[in-house]
Amino acid sequence: FDSSDGGHEKTERSRTRNLTSPKIQSLHTEGLARYIGVSNSYFKDKFGEPDEKIDSIEGVEWWNYDVNQNDYLRVGIDKYTKKVCDIIELSAKLGQQLSVGMSMEQVLKKTTLYANFAFDVNEQTAQIELSEYDLNNHPLVSFDNGSYAILDFTPRKKKVVYAIHYLDKNELLRGKYYRVLSKTPLPSRYVSKIDWEKHDGDFSKDLVSQLNVKRLQEGKVPVEYDYNAECVALDLMNSLEANPRKYLSKKEFEEYRLIRAETFENTRIFYRVPKNISKDLMKDADVSSDYRVYIAGPILTNTLFYTDNNLYENIWKTLSDSKTEKISVVFRKTLVVIVVEN
Protein backbone atom coordinates (compact mmCIF):
# COMPACT_ATOMS: atom_id res chain seq x y z
CA PHE A 1 0.00 0.00 0.00
CA ASP A 2 1.46 3.33 -1.06
CA SER A 3 0.23 6.84 -0.35
CA SER A 4 1.01 10.19 -1.90
CA ASP A 5 0.88 13.74 -0.63
CA GLY A 6 0.59 15.14 -4.14
CA GLY A 7 4.02 14.07 -5.39
CA HIS A 8 6.04 16.70 -3.51
CA GLU A 9 8.67 14.28 -2.33
CA LYS A 10 12.38 14.99 -2.66
CA THR A 11 13.71 14.25 -6.09
CA GLU A 12 17.11 14.48 -7.76
CA ARG A 13 18.14 18.10 -7.56
CA SER A 14 18.04 19.93 -10.86
CA ARG A 15 20.71 22.42 -11.71
CA THR A 16 20.28 25.80 -10.00
CA ARG A 17 18.31 28.39 -11.94
CA ASN A 18 17.42 32.01 -11.26
CA LEU A 19 13.80 31.30 -10.36
CA THR A 20 12.84 33.98 -7.85
CA SER A 21 12.25 37.69 -8.11
CA PRO A 22 10.81 40.30 -5.75
CA LYS A 23 8.57 41.63 -8.53
CA ILE A 24 6.39 39.37 -10.65
CA GLN A 25 6.33 40.12 -14.35
CA SER A 26 3.08 38.68 -15.65
CA LEU A 27 2.71 37.41 -19.18
CA HIS A 28 0.53 39.25 -21.65
CA THR A 29 -2.90 37.61 -21.68
CA GLU A 30 -3.56 35.62 -24.83
CA GLY A 31 -4.67 32.18 -25.88
CA LEU A 32 -6.74 30.18 -23.41
CA ALA A 33 -5.81 32.45 -20.49
CA ARG A 34 -8.18 35.05 -22.00
CA TYR A 35 -11.18 32.89 -21.17
CA ILE A 36 -10.61 32.55 -17.43
CA GLY A 37 -13.38 34.61 -15.80
CA VAL A 38 -15.69 34.86 -18.81
CA SER A 39 -19.31 33.69 -18.63
CA ASN A 40 -20.20 30.17 -19.67
CA SER A 41 -22.46 31.61 -22.39
CA TYR A 42 -19.59 33.66 -23.84
CA PHE A 43 -17.32 30.62 -23.89
CA LYS A 44 -20.03 28.53 -25.54
CA ASP A 45 -20.48 31.21 -28.22
CA LYS A 46 -16.78 30.93 -29.02
CA PHE A 47 -16.28 27.16 -28.77
CA GLY A 48 -19.77 25.72 -29.24
CA GLU A 49 -21.51 23.05 -27.20
CA PRO A 50 -19.14 20.71 -25.33
CA ASP A 51 -18.99 17.05 -26.31
CA GLU A 52 -19.50 16.07 -22.68
CA LYS A 53 -20.48 17.68 -19.39
CA ILE A 54 -19.18 16.05 -16.21
CA ASP A 55 -20.35 17.01 -12.73
CA SER A 56 -17.98 17.12 -9.76
CA ILE A 57 -18.16 17.49 -5.99
CA GLU A 58 -15.90 20.54 -6.17
CA GLY A 59 -18.52 23.04 -7.29
CA VAL A 60 -17.26 22.81 -10.87
CA GLU A 61 -18.98 21.39 -13.93
CA TRP A 62 -16.47 20.13 -16.49
CA TRP A 63 -17.04 20.71 -20.18
CA ASN A 64 -15.02 18.45 -22.44
CA TYR A 65 -14.25 19.35 -26.04
CA ASP A 66 -12.84 17.20 -28.88
CA VAL A 67 -13.01 14.01 -26.81
CA ASN A 68 -10.78 11.23 -28.21
CA GLN A 69 -9.02 13.72 -30.50
CA ASN A 70 -5.58 15.28 -30.30
CA ASP A 71 -7.08 18.61 -29.24
CA TYR A 72 -8.81 17.46 -26.04
CA LEU A 73 -9.78 20.49 -23.96
CA ARG A 74 -11.40 20.48 -20.50
CA VAL A 75 -13.14 23.60 -19.21
CA GLY A 76 -14.30 24.10 -15.63
CA ILE A 77 -17.45 26.16 -15.07
CA ASP A 78 -18.06 27.46 -11.55
CA LYS A 79 -21.55 26.19 -10.75
CA TYR A 80 -22.35 29.28 -8.68
CA THR A 81 -20.95 32.17 -10.73
CA LYS A 82 -21.46 30.38 -14.10
CA LYS A 83 -18.01 31.60 -15.15
CA VAL A 84 -14.98 29.79 -16.52
CA CYS A 85 -12.65 29.14 -13.58
CA ASP A 86 -10.46 26.36 -14.87
CA ILE A 87 -9.12 25.15 -18.24
CA ILE A 88 -6.95 22.09 -18.79
CA GLU A 89 -5.11 21.77 -22.09
CA LEU A 90 -3.55 18.51 -23.23
CA SER A 91 -2.83 19.48 -26.82
CA ALA A 92 0.20 21.12 -28.37
CA LYS A 93 -1.98 22.79 -31.01
CA LEU A 94 -4.03 25.12 -28.85
CA GLY A 95 -1.38 26.98 -26.88
CA GLN A 96 0.35 30.19 -27.92
CA GLN A 97 3.05 31.70 -25.66
CA LEU A 98 3.18 28.47 -23.68
CA SER A 99 2.25 25.10 -25.12
CA VAL A 100 2.25 21.39 -24.41
CA GLY A 101 5.52 19.77 -25.48
CA MET A 102 7.75 22.72 -24.55
CA SER A 103 11.00 21.97 -22.73
CA MET A 104 11.98 23.79 -19.54
CA GLU A 105 14.57 25.73 -21.54
CA GLN A 106 11.91 26.90 -24.00
CA VAL A 107 9.64 27.97 -21.15
CA LEU A 108 12.43 29.97 -19.53
CA LYS A 109 12.92 31.87 -22.79
CA LYS A 110 9.30 32.99 -22.53
CA THR A 111 9.09 33.85 -18.85
CA THR A 112 10.89 33.89 -15.52
CA LEU A 113 9.66 31.35 -12.97
CA TYR A 114 8.92 32.66 -9.50
CA ALA A 115 8.78 30.94 -6.12
CA ASN A 116 6.49 33.44 -4.34
CA PHE A 117 3.17 34.97 -5.36
CA ALA A 118 0.83 37.39 -3.60
CA PHE A 119 -2.62 38.36 -4.84
CA ASP A 120 -5.86 39.84 -3.55
CA VAL A 121 -8.81 37.50 -3.20
CA ASN A 122 -12.06 37.97 -1.28
CA GLU A 123 -10.83 41.28 0.18
CA GLN A 124 -7.68 39.69 1.58
CA THR A 125 -4.12 39.19 0.39
CA ALA A 126 -3.07 35.61 -0.17
CA GLN A 127 0.56 34.50 -0.34
CA ILE A 128 1.73 31.20 -1.79
CA GLU A 129 5.17 29.64 -2.04
CA LEU A 130 6.50 27.07 -4.47
CA SER A 131 9.06 24.51 -3.32
CA GLU A 132 12.08 23.55 -5.41
CA TYR A 133 10.16 20.45 -6.47
CA ASP A 134 7.22 22.62 -7.57
CA LEU A 135 9.46 24.92 -9.57
CA ASN A 136 11.02 22.04 -11.45
CA ASN A 137 7.87 20.00 -12.01
CA HIS A 138 4.77 22.20 -11.62
CA PRO A 139 5.82 25.87 -11.95
CA LEU A 140 3.23 28.63 -11.84
CA VAL A 141 2.98 31.58 -14.22
CA SER A 142 0.67 34.60 -14.03
CA PHE A 143 -1.09 36.63 -16.70
CA ASP A 144 -1.95 40.30 -16.61
CA ASN A 145 -5.70 39.59 -16.51
CA GLY A 146 -5.25 38.03 -13.05
CA SER A 147 -5.36 34.42 -14.19
CA TYR A 148 -2.68 31.78 -13.65
CA ALA A 149 -1.36 28.64 -15.30
CA ILE A 150 0.31 25.59 -13.81
CA LEU A 151 2.76 23.96 -16.20
CA ASP A 152 2.80 20.24 -15.48
CA PHE A 153 6.09 18.72 -16.63
CA THR A 154 6.64 15.02 -17.13
CA PRO A 155 8.91 13.68 -14.34
CA ARG A 156 11.43 12.42 -16.86
CA LYS A 157 15.12 13.15 -17.32
CA LYS A 158 14.24 15.38 -20.28
CA LYS A 159 11.22 17.28 -19.01
CA VAL A 160 8.53 18.60 -21.32
CA VAL A 161 5.20 20.25 -20.57
CA TYR A 162 2.64 17.44 -20.40
CA ALA A 163 -0.41 19.59 -19.61
CA ILE A 164 -1.25 23.24 -18.95
CA HIS A 165 -3.75 24.08 -16.22
CA TYR A 166 -5.22 27.60 -16.43
CA LEU A 167 -7.17 28.76 -13.38
CA ASP A 168 -8.46 31.74 -11.44
CA LYS A 169 -7.34 32.87 -7.97
CA ASN A 170 -10.05 30.98 -6.10
CA GLU A 171 -9.27 27.73 -7.87
CA LEU A 172 -5.56 28.24 -7.25
CA LEU A 173 -6.23 28.45 -3.50
CA ARG A 174 -8.99 25.86 -3.37
CA GLY A 175 -6.89 23.23 -5.11
CA LYS A 176 -4.07 23.50 -2.53
CA TYR A 177 -1.49 23.07 -5.26
CA TYR A 178 1.16 24.99 -3.32
CA ARG A 179 1.97 25.99 0.24
CA VAL A 180 -0.14 28.92 1.45
CA LEU A 181 1.97 31.23 3.65
CA SER A 182 -0.79 33.66 4.60
CA LYS A 183 -3.66 32.92 6.96
CA THR A 184 -6.13 33.54 4.19
CA PRO A 185 -9.28 31.42 4.60
CA LEU A 186 -9.25 28.86 1.81
CA PRO A 187 -12.35 28.48 -0.37
CA SER A 188 -14.36 25.36 0.45
CA ARG A 189 -13.11 22.54 -1.73
CA TYR A 190 -15.94 20.00 -1.65
CA VAL A 191 -19.28 21.73 -1.88
CA SER A 192 -21.55 19.79 -4.20
CA LYS A 193 -23.94 16.87 -3.91
CA ILE A 194 -23.90 14.92 -7.13
CA ASP A 195 -25.35 11.90 -8.92
CA TRP A 196 -22.56 9.46 -8.13
CA GLU A 197 -23.69 6.81 -10.61
CA LYS A 198 -23.47 9.27 -13.51
CA HIS A 199 -20.25 10.76 -12.13
CA ASP A 200 -18.60 7.34 -11.97
CA GLY A 201 -19.53 6.45 -15.54
CA ASP A 202 -18.39 9.85 -16.84
CA PHE A 203 -15.05 9.63 -15.02
CA SER A 204 -14.37 6.15 -16.40
CA LYS A 205 -14.89 7.31 -19.99
CA ASP A 206 -12.94 10.50 -19.40
CA LEU A 207 -9.89 8.67 -18.07
CA VAL A 208 -9.71 6.54 -21.21
CA SER A 209 -10.20 9.65 -23.37
CA GLN A 210 -7.32 11.50 -21.73
CA LEU A 211 -5.11 8.43 -21.92
CA ASN A 212 -5.74 8.03 -25.64
CA VAL A 213 -5.06 11.71 -26.33
CA LYS A 214 -1.60 11.37 -24.82
CA ARG A 215 -0.96 8.03 -26.53
CA LEU A 216 -1.83 9.54 -29.93
CA GLN A 217 0.48 12.48 -29.25
CA GLU A 218 3.28 10.01 -28.56
CA GLY A 219 2.59 8.07 -31.75
CA LYS A 220 0.98 5.09 -30.02
CA VAL A 221 -2.21 3.24 -30.87
CA PRO A 222 -5.18 4.14 -28.62
CA VAL A 223 -6.12 1.58 -25.99
CA GLU A 224 -9.20 -0.53 -26.59
CA TYR A 225 -11.84 -0.65 -23.87
CA ASP A 226 -12.30 -4.26 -22.73
CA TYR A 227 -15.81 -5.05 -21.50
CA ASN A 228 -14.73 -8.51 -20.32
CA ALA A 229 -12.12 -6.87 -18.12
CA GLU A 230 -14.80 -4.48 -16.86
CA CYS A 231 -16.55 -7.48 -15.28
CA VAL A 232 -13.27 -8.30 -13.54
CA ALA A 233 -12.96 -4.72 -12.29
CA LEU A 234 -16.52 -4.78 -10.97
CA ASP A 235 -15.89 -8.08 -9.16
CA LEU A 236 -12.79 -6.58 -7.55
CA MET A 237 -14.63 -3.43 -6.48
CA ASN A 238 -17.55 -5.43 -5.08
CA SER A 239 -15.27 -7.78 -3.17
CA LEU A 240 -13.30 -4.90 -1.71
CA GLU A 241 -16.42 -3.07 -0.61
CA ALA A 242 -18.01 -6.21 0.86
CA ASN A 243 -15.16 -6.76 3.31
CA PRO A 244 -12.52 -3.99 3.18
CA ARG A 245 -11.03 -4.94 6.56
CA LYS A 246 -10.02 -8.29 5.11
CA TYR A 247 -7.86 -6.70 2.44
CA LEU A 248 -6.66 -3.52 4.13
CA SER A 249 -4.61 -2.78 7.23
CA LYS A 250 -6.08 -0.57 9.96
CA LYS A 251 -4.44 2.54 8.54
CA GLU A 252 -5.49 1.67 5.03
CA PHE A 253 -9.03 1.00 6.14
CA GLU A 254 -9.27 4.45 7.75
CA GLU A 255 -8.38 6.06 4.42
CA TYR A 256 -10.95 3.90 2.68
CA ARG A 257 -13.57 4.75 5.30
CA LEU A 258 -13.07 8.49 4.77
CA ILE A 259 -13.55 8.05 1.03
CA ARG A 260 -16.74 6.09 1.50
CA ALA A 261 -18.01 8.74 3.95
CA GLU A 262 -17.32 11.38 1.27
CA THR A 263 -14.92 13.11 3.66
CA PHE A 264 -12.16 14.11 1.27
CA GLU A 265 -10.51 17.06 3.01
CA ASN A 266 -8.16 14.94 5.12
CA THR A 267 -7.64 11.95 2.87
CA ARG A 268 -4.37 11.17 1.14
CA ILE A 269 -4.17 9.60 -2.29
CA PHE A 270 -3.38 5.90 -2.04
CA TYR A 271 -2.68 3.42 -4.77
CA ARG A 272 -1.95 -0.21 -5.32
CA VAL A 273 -0.16 -1.81 -8.23
CA PRO A 274 0.06 -5.49 -9.29
CA LYS A 275 2.98 -6.27 -6.97
CA ASN A 276 1.09 -5.22 -3.82
CA ILE A 277 -2.53 -6.02 -4.61
CA SER A 278 -3.95 -8.28 -1.89
CA LYS A 279 -3.69 -11.92 -2.93
CA ASP A 280 -6.87 -12.64 -0.98
CA LEU A 281 -8.68 -9.93 -2.95
CA MET A 282 -7.53 -11.39 -6.26
CA LYS A 283 -8.54 -14.87 -5.14
CA ASP A 284 -11.95 -13.86 -3.77
CA ALA A 285 -12.75 -11.90 -6.95
CA ASP A 286 -11.53 -14.88 -9.00
CA VAL A 287 -9.09 -12.81 -11.06
CA SER A 288 -6.84 -14.81 -13.35
CA SER A 289 -3.22 -14.10 -14.19
CA ASP A 290 -4.42 -12.75 -17.54
CA TYR A 291 -4.97 -9.37 -15.89
CA ARG A 292 -2.99 -6.70 -14.07
CA VAL A 293 -4.85 -4.65 -11.47
CA TYR A 294 -4.38 -1.08 -10.24
CA ILE A 295 -6.41 0.59 -7.48
CA ALA A 296 -6.29 4.26 -6.47
CA GLY A 297 -8.30 6.84 -4.55
CA PRO A 298 -9.55 9.37 -3.92
CA ILE A 299 -9.35 10.46 -7.56
CA LEU A 300 -11.23 13.76 -7.66
CA THR A 301 -9.95 14.60 -11.13
CA ASN A 302 -8.33 12.32 -13.69
CA THR A 303 -5.52 14.81 -14.22
CA LEU A 304 -4.07 13.50 -10.95
CA PHE A 305 -2.74 10.51 -12.87
CA TYR A 306 -0.16 12.68 -14.59
CA THR A 307 0.20 15.61 -12.16
CA ASP A 308 0.86 13.44 -9.11
CA ASN A 309 4.37 12.03 -9.46
CA ASN A 310 3.58 8.71 -7.73
CA LEU A 311 0.48 8.03 -9.81
CA TYR A 312 2.33 9.00 -12.96
CA GLU A 313 5.33 6.77 -12.30
CA ASN A 314 3.42 3.76 -10.96
CA ILE A 315 0.20 3.73 -13.00
CA TRP A 316 -0.01 6.29 -15.82
CA LYS A 317 3.33 5.35 -17.43
CA THR A 318 2.22 1.73 -17.62
CA LEU A 319 -1.14 2.69 -19.11
CA SER A 320 0.64 4.91 -21.63
CA ASP A 321 3.05 2.15 -22.64
CA SER A 322 2.53 0.66 -26.08
CA LYS A 323 2.39 -2.82 -24.50
CA THR A 324 -0.92 -1.87 -22.87
CA GLU A 325 -3.61 -2.59 -25.45
CA LYS A 326 -6.84 -3.32 -23.58
CA ILE A 327 -8.09 -1.84 -20.31
CA SER A 328 -11.22 -1.33 -18.27
CA VAL A 329 -11.94 1.37 -15.69
CA VAL A 330 -14.50 1.29 -12.87
CA PHE A 331 -15.03 4.28 -10.58
CA ARG A 332 -17.08 4.28 -7.41
CA LYS A 333 -17.16 7.50 -5.38
CA THR A 334 -13.60 8.53 -6.32
CA LEU A 335 -12.15 5.04 -5.81
CA VAL A 336 -11.00 3.54 -9.11
CA VAL A 337 -10.12 0.01 -10.19
CA ILE A 338 -8.22 -0.31 -13.46
CA VAL A 339 -7.76 -3.71 -15.07
CA VAL A 340 -5.26 -4.26 -17.88
CA GLU A 341 -5.15 -7.36 -20.02
CA ASN A 342 -1.67 -8.93 -20.11
Tab-separated table of C-alpha atoms in Angstrom, residues 8-273:
chain	number	residue	atom	x	y	z
A	8	HIS	CA	6.040	16.703	-3.511
A	9	GLU	CA	8.666	14.281	-2.327
A	10	LYS	CA	12.377	14.991	-2.665
A	11	THR	CA	13.714	14.247	-6.094
A	12	GLU	CA	17.106	14.476	-7.762
A	13	ARG	CA	18.142	18.102	-7.557
A	14	SER	CA	18.044	19.930	-10.858
A	15	ARG	CA	20.711	22.420	-11.714
A	16	THR	CA	20.280	25.801	-10.004
A	17	ARG	CA	18.308	28.393	-11.939
A	18	ASN	CA	17.417	32.012	-11.256
A	19	LEU	CA	13.797	31.301	-10.358
A	20	THR	CA	12.844	33.982	-7.853
A	21	SER	CA	12.255	37.693	-8.107
A	22	PRO	CA	10.806	40.303	-5.752
A	23	LYS	CA	8.573	41.631	-8.531
A	24	ILE	CA	6.385	39.370	-10.650
A	25	GLN	CA	6.333	40.122	-14.354
A	26	SER	CA	3.083	38.676	-15.648
A	27	LEU	CA	2.709	37.410	-19.179
A	28	HIS	CA	0.526	39.255	-21.652
A	29	THR	CA	-2.899	37.607	-21.680
A	30	GLU	CA	-3.557	35.620	-24.831
A	31	GLY	CA	-4.673	32.176	-25.875
A	32	LEU	CA	-6.738	30.183	-23.411
A	33	ALA	CA	-5.810	32.448	-20.489
A	34	ARG	CA	-8.176	35.050	-21.998
A	35	TYR	CA	-11.179	32.888	-21.167
A	36	ILE	CA	-10.609	32.554	-17.425
A	37	GLY	CA	-13.378	34.607	-15.803
A	38	VAL	CA	-15.685	34.863	-18.813
A	39	SER	CA	-19.310	33.695	-18.630
A	40	ASN	CA	-20.201	30.166	-19.672
A	41	SER	CA	-22.465	31.607	-22.392
A	42	TYR	CA	-19.589	33.661	-23.837
A	43	PHE	CA	-17.317	30.619	-23.892
A	44	LYS	CA	-20.031	28.534	-25.535
A	45	ASP	CA	-20.481	31.206	-28.216
A	46	LYS	CA	-16.778	30.929	-29.024
A	47	PHE	CA	-16.279	27.157	-28.774
A	48	GLY	CA	-19.767	25.716	-29.242
A	49	GLU	CA	-21.506	23.048	-27.200
A	50	PRO	CA	-19.142	20.705	-25.329
A	51	ASP	CA	-18.986	17.053	-26.307
A	52	GLU	CA	-19.504	16.066	-22.678
A	53	LYS	CA	-20.482	17.681	-19.392
A	54	ILE	CA	-19.182	16.050	-16.214
A	55	ASP	CA	-20.352	17.008	-12.730
A	56	SER	CA	-17.976	17.125	-9.764
A	57	ILE	CA	-18.156	17.492	-5.994
A	58	GLU	CA	-15.898	20.539	-6.167
A	59	GLY	CA	-18.518	23.038	-7.292
A	60	VAL	CA	-17.259	22.814	-10.869
A	61	GLU	CA	-18.983	21.392	-13.931
A	62	TRP	CA	-16.470	20.130	-16.486
A	63	TRP	CA	-17.043	20.715	-20.179
A	64	ASN	CA	-15.025	18.451	-22.444
A	65	TYR	CA	-14.255	19.354	-26.040
A	66	ASP	CA	-12.836	17.202	-28.877
A	67	VAL	CA	-13.011	14.009	-26.811
A	68	ASN	CA	-10.777	11.229	-28.212
A	69	GLN	CA	-9.016	13.715	-30.500
A	70	ASN	CA	-5.575	15.281	-30.300
A	71	ASP	CA	-7.076	18.615	-29.242
A	72	TYR	CA	-8.811	17.462	-26.045
A	73	LEU	CA	-9.784	20.494	-23.956
A	74	ARG	CA	-11.403	20.480	-20.500
A	75	VAL	CA	-13.140	23.600	-19.214
A	76	GLY	CA	-14.297	24.096	-15.626
A	77	ILE	CA	-17.449	26.162	-15.074
A	78	ASP	CA	-18.058	27.463	-11.549
A	79	LYS	CA	-21.549	26.194	-10.754
A	80	TYR	CA	-22.346	29.284	-8.681
A	81	THR	CA	-20.945	32.165	-10.734
A	82	LYS	CA	-21.460	30.382	-14.097
A	83	LYS	CA	-18.005	31.603	-15.152
A	84	VAL	CA	-14.975	29.789	-16.522
A	85	CYS	CA	-12.654	29.144	-13.575
A	86	ASP	CA	-10.461	26.356	-14.872
A	87	ILE	CA	-9.123	25.152	-18.245
A	88	ILE	CA	-6.947	22.085	-18.786
A	89	GLU	CA	-5.114	21.774	-22.091
A	90	LEU	CA	-3.551	18.509	-23.231
A	91	SER	CA	-2.832	19.481	-26.825
A	92	ALA	CA	0.201	21.121	-28.369
A	93	LYS	CA	-1.978	22.786	-31.011
A	94	LEU	CA	-4.026	25.121	-28.847
A	95	GLY	CA	-1.381	26.976	-26.877
A	96	GLN	CA	0.353	30.190	-27.921
A	97	GLN	CA	3.050	31.696	-25.656
A	98	LEU	CA	3.184	28.469	-23.677
A	99	SER	CA	2.247	25.103	-25.122
A	100	VAL	CA	2.249	21.389	-24.408
A	101	GLY	CA	5.516	19.773	-25.475
A	102	MET	CA	7.754	22.718	-24.554
A	103	SER	CA	11.001	21.972	-22.732
A	104	MET	CA	11.985	23.794	-19.544
A	105	GLU	CA	14.567	25.728	-21.537
A	106	GLN	CA	11.907	26.896	-23.999
A	107	VAL	CA	9.637	27.971	-21.149
A	108	LEU	CA	12.431	29.975	-19.527
A	109	LYS	CA	12.920	31.875	-22.785
A	110	LYS	CA	9.297	32.994	-22.532
A	111	THR	CA	9.092	33.850	-18.848
A	112	THR	CA	10.891	33.887	-15.515
A	113	LEU	CA	9.664	31.354	-12.974
A	114	TYR	CA	8.925	32.656	-9.497
A	115	ALA	CA	8.776	30.936	-6.117
A	116	ASN	CA	6.489	33.435	-4.342
A	117	PHE	CA	3.169	34.969	-5.360
A	118	ALA	CA	0.833	37.395	-3.605
A	119	PHE	CA	-2.622	38.365	-4.842
A	120	ASP	CA	-5.864	39.836	-3.546
A	121	VAL	CA	-8.810	37.504	-3.200
A	122	ASN	CA	-12.056	37.966	-1.283
A	123	GLU	CA	-10.833	41.283	0.180
A	124	GLN	CA	-7.679	39.688	1.581
A	125	THR	CA	-4.124	39.188	0.393
A	126	ALA	CA	-3.068	35.607	-0.172
A	127	GLN	CA	0.558	34.504	-0.343
A	128	ILE	CA	1.728	31.199	-1.787
A	129	GLU	CA	5.173	29.640	-2.039
A	130	LEU	CA	6.502	27.073	-4.472
A	131	SER	CA	9.059	24.513	-3.318
A	132	GLU	CA	12.078	23.552	-5.408
A	133	TYR	CA	10.160	20.453	-6.474
A	134	ASP	CA	7.221	22.616	-7.566
A	135	LEU	CA	9.461	24.921	-9.570
A	136	ASN	CA	11.023	22.038	-11.448
A	137	ASN	CA	7.868	20.001	-12.005
A	138	HIS	CA	4.767	22.200	-11.621
A	139	PRO	CA	5.817	25.871	-11.947
A	140	LEU	CA	3.228	28.632	-11.842
A	141	VAL	CA	2.977	31.585	-14.219
A	142	SER	CA	0.667	34.599	-14.028
A	143	PHE	CA	-1.094	36.631	-16.703
A	144	ASP	CA	-1.948	40.303	-16.614
A	145	ASN	CA	-5.702	39.593	-16.512
A	146	GLY	CA	-5.247	38.034	-13.054
A	147	SER	CA	-5.364	34.420	-14.190
A	148	TYR	CA	-2.683	31.778	-13.646
A	149	ALA	CA	-1.362	28.639	-15.302
A	150	ILE	CA	0.307	25.592	-13.810
A	151	LEU	CA	2.758	23.956	-16.201
A	152	ASP	CA	2.805	20.237	-15.484
A	153	PHE	CA	6.090	18.719	-16.634
A	154	THR	CA	6.644	15.021	-17.128
A	155	PRO	CA	8.908	13.684	-14.341
A	156	ARG	CA	11.431	12.417	-16.860
A	157	LYS	CA	15.117	13.153	-17.320
A	158	LYS	CA	14.240	15.383	-20.280
A	159	LYS	CA	11.223	17.283	-19.011
A	160	VAL	CA	8.527	18.602	-21.318
A	161	VAL	CA	5.200	20.246	-20.569
A	162	TYR	CA	2.640	17.438	-20.396
A	163	ALA	CA	-0.411	19.590	-19.612
A	164	ILE	CA	-1.251	23.239	-18.952
A	165	HIS	CA	-3.747	24.083	-16.221
A	166	TYR	CA	-5.220	27.599	-16.434
A	167	LEU	CA	-7.170	28.759	-13.385
A	168	ASP	CA	-8.456	31.740	-11.436
A	169	LYS	CA	-7.343	32.870	-7.972
A	170	ASN	CA	-10.050	30.981	-6.096
A	171	GLU	CA	-9.268	27.732	-7.870
A	172	LEU	CA	-5.557	28.242	-7.248
A	173	LEU	CA	-6.228	28.450	-3.495
A	174	ARG	CA	-8.990	25.862	-3.366
A	175	GLY	CA	-6.892	23.231	-5.111
A	176	LYS	CA	-4.075	23.498	-2.532
A	177	TYR	CA	-1.486	23.071	-5.264
A	178	TYR	CA	1.155	24.988	-3.322
A	179	ARG	CA	1.974	25.989	0.240
A	180	VAL	CA	-0.136	28.925	1.455
A	181	LEU	CA	1.969	31.234	3.649
A	182	SER	CA	-0.790	33.662	4.601
A	183	LYS	CA	-3.661	32.918	6.964
A	184	THR	CA	-6.132	33.545	4.187
A	185	PRO	CA	-9.283	31.418	4.596
A	186	LEU	CA	-9.249	28.864	1.813
A	187	PRO	CA	-12.349	28.478	-0.372
A	188	SER	CA	-14.359	25.364	0.452
A	189	ARG	CA	-13.111	22.538	-1.730
A	190	TYR	CA	-15.943	20.000	-1.645
A	191	VAL	CA	-19.278	21.725	-1.879
A	192	SER	CA	-21.549	19.787	-4.198
A	193	LYS	CA	-23.938	16.874	-3.915
A	194	ILE	CA	-23.900	14.915	-7.133
A	195	ASP	CA	-25.346	11.905	-8.920
A	196	TRP	CA	-22.558	9.456	-8.130
A	197	GLU	CA	-23.694	6.810	-10.611
A	198	LYS	CA	-23.474	9.265	-13.512
A	199	HIS	CA	-20.253	10.759	-12.127
A	200	ASP	CA	-18.597	7.344	-11.965
A	201	GLY	CA	-19.525	6.451	-15.540
A	202	ASP	CA	-18.388	9.850	-16.839
A	203	PHE	CA	-15.045	9.632	-15.021
A	204	SER	CA	-14.373	6.152	-16.399
A	205	LYS	CA	-14.893	7.315	-19.992
A	206	ASP	CA	-12.938	10.500	-19.402
A	207	LEU	CA	-9.889	8.672	-18.067
A	208	VAL	CA	-9.711	6.541	-21.213
A	209	SER	CA	-10.203	9.652	-23.367
A	210	GLN	CA	-7.317	11.503	-21.725
A	211	LEU	CA	-5.106	8.432	-21.924
A	212	ASN	CA	-5.743	8.026	-25.644
A	213	VAL	CA	-5.065	11.711	-26.333
A	214	LYS	CA	-1.599	11.369	-24.821
A	215	ARG	CA	-0.960	8.033	-26.533
A	216	LEU	CA	-1.834	9.536	-29.926
A	217	GLN	CA	0.480	12.478	-29.253
A	218	GLU	CA	3.277	10.006	-28.557
A	219	GLY	CA	2.593	8.069	-31.754
A	220	LYS	CA	0.982	5.090	-30.022
A	221	VAL	CA	-2.211	3.237	-30.873
A	222	PRO	CA	-5.182	4.142	-28.615
A	223	VAL	CA	-6.115	1.584	-25.989
A	224	GLU	CA	-9.197	-0.533	-26.588
A	225	TYR	CA	-11.841	-0.655	-23.870
A	226	ASP	CA	-12.301	-4.259	-22.725
A	227	TYR	CA	-15.809	-5.048	-21.503
A	228	ASN	CA	-14.732	-8.514	-20.318
A	229	ALA	CA	-12.118	-6.867	-18.120
A	230	GLU	CA	-14.803	-4.480	-16.863
A	231	CYS	CA	-16.545	-7.476	-15.278
A	232	VAL	CA	-13.267	-8.304	-13.544
A	233	ALA	CA	-12.957	-4.718	-12.288
A	234	LEU	CA	-16.524	-4.784	-10.973
A	235	ASP	CA	-15.891	-8.076	-9.156
A	236	LEU	CA	-12.795	-6.584	-7.552
A	237	MET	CA	-14.631	-3.433	-6.483
A	238	ASN	CA	-17.553	-5.426	-5.076
A	239	SER	CA	-15.273	-7.784	-3.166
A	240	LEU	CA	-13.297	-4.898	-1.713
A	241	GLU	CA	-16.424	-3.074	-0.615
A	242	ALA	CA	-18.012	-6.206	0.857
A	243	ASN	CA	-15.156	-6.761	3.314
A	244	PRO	CA	-12.523	-3.986	3.182
A	245	ARG	CA	-11.035	-4.941	6.564
A	246	LYS	CA	-10.025	-8.287	5.106
A	247	TYR	CA	-7.858	-6.700	2.437
A	248	LEU	CA	-6.663	-3.517	4.130
A	249	SER	CA	-4.610	-2.777	7.229
A	250	LYS	CA	-6.077	-0.572	9.955
A	251	LYS	CA	-4.438	2.541	8.538
A	252	GLU	CA	-5.488	1.667	5.027
A	253	PHE	CA	-9.027	0.998	6.141
A	254	GLU	CA	-9.270	4.445	7.749
A	255	GLU	CA	-8.375	6.060	4.423
A	256	TYR	CA	-10.948	3.901	2.676
A	257	ARG	CA	-13.574	4.751	5.300
A	258	LEU	CA	-13.065	8.489	4.767
A	259	ILE	CA	-13.546	8.050	1.029
A	260	ARG	CA	-16.737	6.093	1.496
A	261	ALA	CA	-18.014	8.737	3.951
A	262	GLU	CA	-17.317	11.379	1.269
A	263	THR	CA	-14.916	13.115	3.661
A	264	PHE	CA	-12.158	14.110	1.271
A	265	GLU	CA	-10.507	17.057	3.005
A	266	ASN	CA	-8.155	14.942	5.122
A	267	THR	CA	-7.644	11.947	2.870
A	268	ARG	CA	-4.374	11.169	1.138
A	269	ILE	CA	-4.173	9.597	-2.289
A	270	PHE	CA	-3.383	5.905	-2.036
A	271	TYR	CA	-2.684	3.423	-4.770
A	272	ARG	CA	-1.949	-0.208	-5.323
A	273	VAL	CA	-0.158	-1.814	-8.230
